[in-house]
XYZ file of C-alpha atoms in Angstrom:
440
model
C 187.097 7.671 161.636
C 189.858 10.926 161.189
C 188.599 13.675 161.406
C 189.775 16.690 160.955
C 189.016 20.992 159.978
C 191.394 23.121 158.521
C 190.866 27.216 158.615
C 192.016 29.330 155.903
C 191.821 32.954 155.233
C 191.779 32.137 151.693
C 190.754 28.700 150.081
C 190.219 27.973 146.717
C 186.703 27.118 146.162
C 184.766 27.461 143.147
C 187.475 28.679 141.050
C 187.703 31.809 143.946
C 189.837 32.700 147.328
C 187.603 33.156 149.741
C 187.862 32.269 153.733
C 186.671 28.988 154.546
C 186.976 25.983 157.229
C 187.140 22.794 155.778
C 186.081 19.540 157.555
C 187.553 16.309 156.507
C 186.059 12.543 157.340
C 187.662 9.581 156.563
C 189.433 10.676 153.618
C 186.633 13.103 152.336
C 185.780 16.631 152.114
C 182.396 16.824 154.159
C 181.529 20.330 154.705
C 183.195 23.806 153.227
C 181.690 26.556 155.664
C 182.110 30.402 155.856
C 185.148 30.849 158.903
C 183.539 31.119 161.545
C 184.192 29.873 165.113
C 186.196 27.104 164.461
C 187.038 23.791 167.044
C 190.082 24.002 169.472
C 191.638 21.267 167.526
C 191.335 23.003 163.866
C 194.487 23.090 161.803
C 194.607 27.205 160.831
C 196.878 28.555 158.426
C 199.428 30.831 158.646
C 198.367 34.332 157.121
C 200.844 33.547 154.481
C 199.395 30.690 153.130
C 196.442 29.707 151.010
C 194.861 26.107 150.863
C 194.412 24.592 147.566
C 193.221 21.714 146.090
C 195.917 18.581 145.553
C 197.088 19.125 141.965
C 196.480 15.867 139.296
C 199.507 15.411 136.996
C 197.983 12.998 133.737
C 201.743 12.935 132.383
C 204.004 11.580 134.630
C 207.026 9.242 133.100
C 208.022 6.994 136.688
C 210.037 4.316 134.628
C 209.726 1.564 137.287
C 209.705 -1.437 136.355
C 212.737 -1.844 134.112
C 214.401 1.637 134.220
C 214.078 2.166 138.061
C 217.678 3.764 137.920
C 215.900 6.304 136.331
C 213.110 7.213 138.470
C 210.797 5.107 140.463
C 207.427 5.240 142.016
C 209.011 6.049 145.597
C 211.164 8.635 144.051
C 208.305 9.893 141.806
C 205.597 10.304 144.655
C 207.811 11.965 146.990
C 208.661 14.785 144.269
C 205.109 14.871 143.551
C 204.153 15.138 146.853
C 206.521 18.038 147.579
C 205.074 19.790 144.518
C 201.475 19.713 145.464
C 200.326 16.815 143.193
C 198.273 13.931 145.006
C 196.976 12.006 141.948
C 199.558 11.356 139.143
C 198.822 9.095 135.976
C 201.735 6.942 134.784
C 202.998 7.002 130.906
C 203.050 3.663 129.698
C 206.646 4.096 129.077
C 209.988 4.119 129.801
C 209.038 1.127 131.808
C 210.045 -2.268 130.728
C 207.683 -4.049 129.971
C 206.016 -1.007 128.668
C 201.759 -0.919 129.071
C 200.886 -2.090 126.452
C 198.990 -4.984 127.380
C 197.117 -6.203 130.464
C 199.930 -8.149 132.149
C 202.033 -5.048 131.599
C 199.463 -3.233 133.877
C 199.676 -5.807 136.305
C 203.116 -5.719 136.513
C 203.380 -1.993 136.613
C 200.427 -2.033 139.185
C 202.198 -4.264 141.475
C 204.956 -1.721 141.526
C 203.632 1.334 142.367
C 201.310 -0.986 145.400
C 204.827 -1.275 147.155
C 205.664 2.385 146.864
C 203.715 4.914 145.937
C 203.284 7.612 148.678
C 200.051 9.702 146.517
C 196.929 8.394 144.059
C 198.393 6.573 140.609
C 196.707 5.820 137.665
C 197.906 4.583 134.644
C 197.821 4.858 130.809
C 197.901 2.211 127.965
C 199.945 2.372 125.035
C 199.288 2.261 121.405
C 202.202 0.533 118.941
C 202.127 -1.430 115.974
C 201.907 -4.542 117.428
C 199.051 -3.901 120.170
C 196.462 -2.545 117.198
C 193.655 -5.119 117.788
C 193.741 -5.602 120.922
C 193.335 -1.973 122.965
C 189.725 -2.782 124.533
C 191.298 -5.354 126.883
C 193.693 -3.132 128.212
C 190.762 -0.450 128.356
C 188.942 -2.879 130.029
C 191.221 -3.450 132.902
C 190.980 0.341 133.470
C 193.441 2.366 131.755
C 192.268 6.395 131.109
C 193.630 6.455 127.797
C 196.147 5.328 125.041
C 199.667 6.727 124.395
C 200.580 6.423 121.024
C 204.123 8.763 119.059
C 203.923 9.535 115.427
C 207.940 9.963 115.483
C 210.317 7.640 117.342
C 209.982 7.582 120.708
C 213.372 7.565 122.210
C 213.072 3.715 123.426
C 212.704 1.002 121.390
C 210.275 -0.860 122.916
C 208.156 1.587 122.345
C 207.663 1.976 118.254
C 205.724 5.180 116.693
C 202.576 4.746 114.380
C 203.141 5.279 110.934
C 199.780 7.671 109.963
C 198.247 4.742 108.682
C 198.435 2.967 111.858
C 197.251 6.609 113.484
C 194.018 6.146 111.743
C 193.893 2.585 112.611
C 194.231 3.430 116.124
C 191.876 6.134 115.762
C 188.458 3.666 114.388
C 189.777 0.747 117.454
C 189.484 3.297 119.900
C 185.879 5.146 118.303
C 184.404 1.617 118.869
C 184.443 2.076 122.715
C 184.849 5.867 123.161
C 188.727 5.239 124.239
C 191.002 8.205 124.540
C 194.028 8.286 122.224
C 196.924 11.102 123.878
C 198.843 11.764 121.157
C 202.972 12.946 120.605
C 202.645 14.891 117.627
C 205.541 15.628 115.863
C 205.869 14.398 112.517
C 208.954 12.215 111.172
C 209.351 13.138 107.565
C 209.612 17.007 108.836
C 212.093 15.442 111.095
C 213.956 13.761 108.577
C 214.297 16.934 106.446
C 216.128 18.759 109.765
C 218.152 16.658 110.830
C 220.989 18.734 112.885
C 224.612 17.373 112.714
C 224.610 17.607 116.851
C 226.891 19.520 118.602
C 226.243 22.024 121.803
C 224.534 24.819 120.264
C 220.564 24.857 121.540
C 219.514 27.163 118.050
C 220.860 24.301 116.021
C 218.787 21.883 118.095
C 215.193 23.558 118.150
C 216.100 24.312 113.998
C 216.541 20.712 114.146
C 212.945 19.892 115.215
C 210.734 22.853 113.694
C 207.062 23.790 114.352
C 206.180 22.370 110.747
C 206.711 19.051 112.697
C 204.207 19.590 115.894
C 201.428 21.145 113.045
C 201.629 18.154 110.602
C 201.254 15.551 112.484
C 198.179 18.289 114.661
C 196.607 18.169 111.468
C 196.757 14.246 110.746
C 194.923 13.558 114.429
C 192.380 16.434 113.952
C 191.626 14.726 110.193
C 191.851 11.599 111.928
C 188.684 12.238 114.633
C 186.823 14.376 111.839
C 186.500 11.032 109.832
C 186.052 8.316 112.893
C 184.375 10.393 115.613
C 186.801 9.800 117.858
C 188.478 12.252 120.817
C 191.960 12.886 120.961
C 194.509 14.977 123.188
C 197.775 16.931 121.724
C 200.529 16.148 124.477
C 203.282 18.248 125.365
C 201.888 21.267 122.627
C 205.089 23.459 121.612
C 204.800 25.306 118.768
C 202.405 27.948 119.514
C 201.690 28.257 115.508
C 199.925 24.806 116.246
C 197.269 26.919 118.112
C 194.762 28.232 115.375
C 194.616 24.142 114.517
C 193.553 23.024 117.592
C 190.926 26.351 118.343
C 189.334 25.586 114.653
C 189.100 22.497 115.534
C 187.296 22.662 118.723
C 184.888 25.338 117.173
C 184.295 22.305 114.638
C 183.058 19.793 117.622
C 186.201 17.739 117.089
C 186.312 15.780 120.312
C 190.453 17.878 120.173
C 191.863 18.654 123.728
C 195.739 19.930 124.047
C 197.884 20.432 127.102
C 201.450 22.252 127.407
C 204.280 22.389 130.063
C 206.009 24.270 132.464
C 209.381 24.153 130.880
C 207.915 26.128 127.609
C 206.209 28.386 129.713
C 208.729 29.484 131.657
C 211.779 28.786 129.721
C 213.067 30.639 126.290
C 215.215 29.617 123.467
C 217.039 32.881 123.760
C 218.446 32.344 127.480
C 219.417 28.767 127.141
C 223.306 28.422 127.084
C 224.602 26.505 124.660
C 225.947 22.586 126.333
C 222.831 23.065 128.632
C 221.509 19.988 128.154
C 219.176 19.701 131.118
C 217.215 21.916 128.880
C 216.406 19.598 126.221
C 212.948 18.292 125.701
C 210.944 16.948 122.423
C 209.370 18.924 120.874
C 211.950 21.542 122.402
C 211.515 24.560 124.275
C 211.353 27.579 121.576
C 211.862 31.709 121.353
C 210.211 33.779 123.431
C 207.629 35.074 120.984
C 206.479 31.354 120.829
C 205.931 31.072 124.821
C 203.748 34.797 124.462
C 201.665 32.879 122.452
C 201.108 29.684 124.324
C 200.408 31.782 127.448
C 197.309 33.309 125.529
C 196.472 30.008 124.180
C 196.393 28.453 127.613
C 194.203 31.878 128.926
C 191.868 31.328 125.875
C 191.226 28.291 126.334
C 192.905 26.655 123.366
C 195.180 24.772 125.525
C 193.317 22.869 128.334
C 196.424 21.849 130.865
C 199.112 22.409 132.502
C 201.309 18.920 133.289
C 204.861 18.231 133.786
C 205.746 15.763 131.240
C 208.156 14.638 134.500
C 210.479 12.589 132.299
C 213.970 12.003 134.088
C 216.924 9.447 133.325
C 220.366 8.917 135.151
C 222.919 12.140 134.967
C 225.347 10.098 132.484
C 222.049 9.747 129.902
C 220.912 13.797 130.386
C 224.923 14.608 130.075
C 225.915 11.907 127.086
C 228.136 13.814 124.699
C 229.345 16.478 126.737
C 227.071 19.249 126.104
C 225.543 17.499 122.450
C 222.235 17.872 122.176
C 221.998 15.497 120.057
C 223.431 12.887 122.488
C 221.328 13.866 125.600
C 218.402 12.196 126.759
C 215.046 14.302 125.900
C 213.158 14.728 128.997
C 212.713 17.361 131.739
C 212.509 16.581 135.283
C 209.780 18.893 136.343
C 207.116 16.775 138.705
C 208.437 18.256 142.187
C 208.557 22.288 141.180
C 206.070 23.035 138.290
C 203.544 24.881 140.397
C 205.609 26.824 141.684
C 207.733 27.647 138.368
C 204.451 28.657 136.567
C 203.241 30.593 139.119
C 206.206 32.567 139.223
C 206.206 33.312 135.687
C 201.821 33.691 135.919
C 203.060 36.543 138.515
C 204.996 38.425 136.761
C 202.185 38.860 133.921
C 199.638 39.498 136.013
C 198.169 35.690 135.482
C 196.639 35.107 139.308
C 196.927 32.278 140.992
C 193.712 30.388 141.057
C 193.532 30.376 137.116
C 197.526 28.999 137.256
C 195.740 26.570 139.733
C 192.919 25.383 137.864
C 195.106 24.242 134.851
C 196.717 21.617 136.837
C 194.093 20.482 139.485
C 190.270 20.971 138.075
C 190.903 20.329 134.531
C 193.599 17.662 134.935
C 190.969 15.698 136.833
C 188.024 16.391 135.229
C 190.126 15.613 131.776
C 190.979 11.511 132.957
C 187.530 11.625 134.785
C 188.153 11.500 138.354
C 185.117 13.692 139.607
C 186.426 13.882 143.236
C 189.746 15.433 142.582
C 191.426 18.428 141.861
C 188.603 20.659 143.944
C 187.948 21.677 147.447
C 183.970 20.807 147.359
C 181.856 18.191 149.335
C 182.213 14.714 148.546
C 186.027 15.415 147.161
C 188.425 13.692 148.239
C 190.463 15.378 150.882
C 193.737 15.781 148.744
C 194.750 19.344 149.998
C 197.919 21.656 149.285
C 199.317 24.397 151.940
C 201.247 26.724 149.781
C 202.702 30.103 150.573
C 202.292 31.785 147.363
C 204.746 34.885 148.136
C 207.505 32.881 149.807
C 210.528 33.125 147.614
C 213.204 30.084 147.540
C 215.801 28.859 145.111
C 215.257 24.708 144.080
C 219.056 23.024 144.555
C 219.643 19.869 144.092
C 220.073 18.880 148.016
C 216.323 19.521 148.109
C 215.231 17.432 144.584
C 213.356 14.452 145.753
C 214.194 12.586 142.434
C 216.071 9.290 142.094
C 218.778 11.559 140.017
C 219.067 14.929 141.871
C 218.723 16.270 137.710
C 216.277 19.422 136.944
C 216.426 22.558 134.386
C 214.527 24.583 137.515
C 218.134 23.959 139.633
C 219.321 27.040 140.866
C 216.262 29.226 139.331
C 214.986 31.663 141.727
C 210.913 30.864 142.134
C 208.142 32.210 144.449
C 205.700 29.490 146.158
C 206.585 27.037 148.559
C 204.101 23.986 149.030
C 204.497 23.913 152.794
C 202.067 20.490 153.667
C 200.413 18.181 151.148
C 197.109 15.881 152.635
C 196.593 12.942 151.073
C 193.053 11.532 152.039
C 193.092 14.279 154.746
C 196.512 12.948 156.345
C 200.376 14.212 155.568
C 202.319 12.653 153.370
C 205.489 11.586 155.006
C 207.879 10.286 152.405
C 209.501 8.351 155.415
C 206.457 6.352 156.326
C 204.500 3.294 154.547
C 202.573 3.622 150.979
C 199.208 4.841 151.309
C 198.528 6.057 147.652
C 195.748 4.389 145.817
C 195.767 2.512 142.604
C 193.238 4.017 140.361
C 191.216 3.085 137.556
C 189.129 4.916 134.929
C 185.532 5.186 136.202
């Protein structure tokens, strides 16, 4: 049996800093205890650091298998690890086959056995052709369905007309299945289309609000008729927000999560060519990310996840600087704690609420009861971070497949100094011990 007790000044327990030594047996959290006298052979933090809970990332694009150039579970779980997150759940795409079936989650399964270094669990997809048959793939113990109501960027991977939406919507109400939802609308779309080019205003006029609040307001009609629950992904538009509060004061089974790229990055200070920076729905003025950050601290928005969703440099470059050309995704797994939390700084935001949003509610949001906390009978998925240690991310220390990231070069505060995985290091060197999981 392992064994182990860590000391820290200040551990996050109960949503609160306070000094605590934390014992750890075979893989679990067995006893949180006032710091007292501790044994000779306790790990005890440095007076910089703070122990926190492993974070739980539920949006996590690794690619493998199929577009492994990309990204890959190795790749993937190494970055996570160095960010803090010890439990990530897979999108069903940019993987070929996509998961949209149960031999697709075999297959992807099999993967991420050979290689992943923390906890993976995976989500189903909902397309055309799969209406009909989602309770198998629920069965074999996916946490929810992925379904876009605009093109998704691959095409293996087809939207739902709002029709199909609704279809979706009664399949899923039958068993209580979870549909996580990209909500931007494609007749909005269609009305904006942008001639391309390298100018970012041009891009986010191409792709307005209007697009993110239509289709909001199809899923929110959609659960109001079948009783079914629903998450917004990746919310944007912060004018989206008095939808989703209404309807959550409704009942409306209506959860909504956002990303560290829109709340730390502005419209008004990306350079024009700067690619790296594009994302759908895109990143938008300043005004916009005031907003989401009082959503997020009222409650309106639920999470905090990195929509981690890299290619190769020649995709996230096509066109020389076109945003119209690039590949939409942000590579954000390995540094979004500590890219919120220097942002959650400087508005007086403190750290265990920043914390909370990715570890607690992530968990508690795919159902996995013994994550995201430092209590007993957790698992023993713990974070050493230095929360006032400043650094600059460059790309020699990116853990990705493709060394690609809009945080390169940004100066941030927080450095995740050890990550525990089932009370033992991860050591991206050594052999696979991250788990497979399945919704309980």
């Amino acid at each position: 049996m392992h064994r182990l007790v860590i000391a820290a000044d200040r551990a996050l327990v109960d949503g609160a800093f306070r000094p605590a030594a934390v014992t750890v047996e075979d893989g679990r959290i067995t006893a949180v205890e006032p710091l007292g006298a501790t044994p000779a052979e306790a790990i005890r933090l440095a007076a910089d650091e703070v122990l926190l809970p492993g974070l739980v990332d539920t949006h996590v694009h690794v690619n493998e298998p199929g577009r492994t150039e990309w990204e890959g579970f190795r790749t993937a779980t190494a970055a996570a690890a160095a960010g803090g997150v010890t439990t990530l759940i897979d999108m069903p795409l940019n993987s070929i086959p996509p998961t949209i079936d149960p031999a697709a989650l075999r297959v992807k399964r099999e993967a991420a056995a050979r290689s992943a270094l923390v906890d993976v669990g995976f989500w189903g997809g909902a397309v055309p052709a799969s209406l009909g048959s989602l309770e198998a793939l629920w069965d074999a113990g996916v946490f929810g369905f992925k379904c876009f109501l605009a093109p998704s960027g691959v095409d293996e991977f087809p939207h739902l007309s709002h029709e199909q939406l609704d279809r979706a919507l009664e399949e899923l109400a039958a068993f209580d299945g979870l549909l996580i939802v990209h909500a931007e609308d494609p007749e909005v779309l269609d009305r904006h289309v942008g001639g391309g080019g390298p100018g970012y205003p041009a891009f986010v006029a191409s792709r307005p609000p209007e697009a993110e609040t239509t289709a909001i307001s199809a899923v929110i009609e959609g659960i109001r008729r079948t009783g079914g629950r629903a998450h917004v992904l990746h919310l944007s538009a912060a004018s989206a927000l008095p939808l989703v509060a209404a309807a959550k004061a409704e009942g409306l089974r209506l959860t909504a999560e956002t990303c560290p790229h829109y709340l730390v990055f502005d419209e008004e200070h990306i350079p024009d060519g700067a690619t790296q920076y594009k994302c759908c729905p895109p990143i938008r003025d300043r005004a916009n990310q005031d907003a989401l950050w009082r959503g997020l601290l009222e409650g309106v928005v639920d999470l905090v996840v990195s929509d981690h969703s890299p290619s190769t440099p020649e995709r996230k470059f096509a066109g020389g600087g076109d945003f119209q050309a690039a590949w939409g995704g942000i590579a954000g797994l390995q540094s979004g704690l500590s890219a919120v939390w220097t942002e959650a700084r400087r508005r007086g935001v403190p750290l265990e609420t920043v914390v909370d949003r990715f570890s607690r509610r992530t968990a508690d949001f795919v159902g996995l009861g013994t994550k995201g906390r430092i209590a007993v009978g957790a698992d023993a998925d713990l974070v050493v971070f230095a929360p006032d240690a400043p650094y600059a991310l460059e790309a020699s220390g990116l853990r990705y497949r493709n060394p690609v990231s809009a945080y390169l070069h940004h100066e941030l505060v927080g450095v995740v100094r050890r990550t525990l995985l089932a009370g033992v290091d991860v050591d991206p060197a050594a052999a696979p011990r991250g788990r497979l999981l399945e919704r309980a």
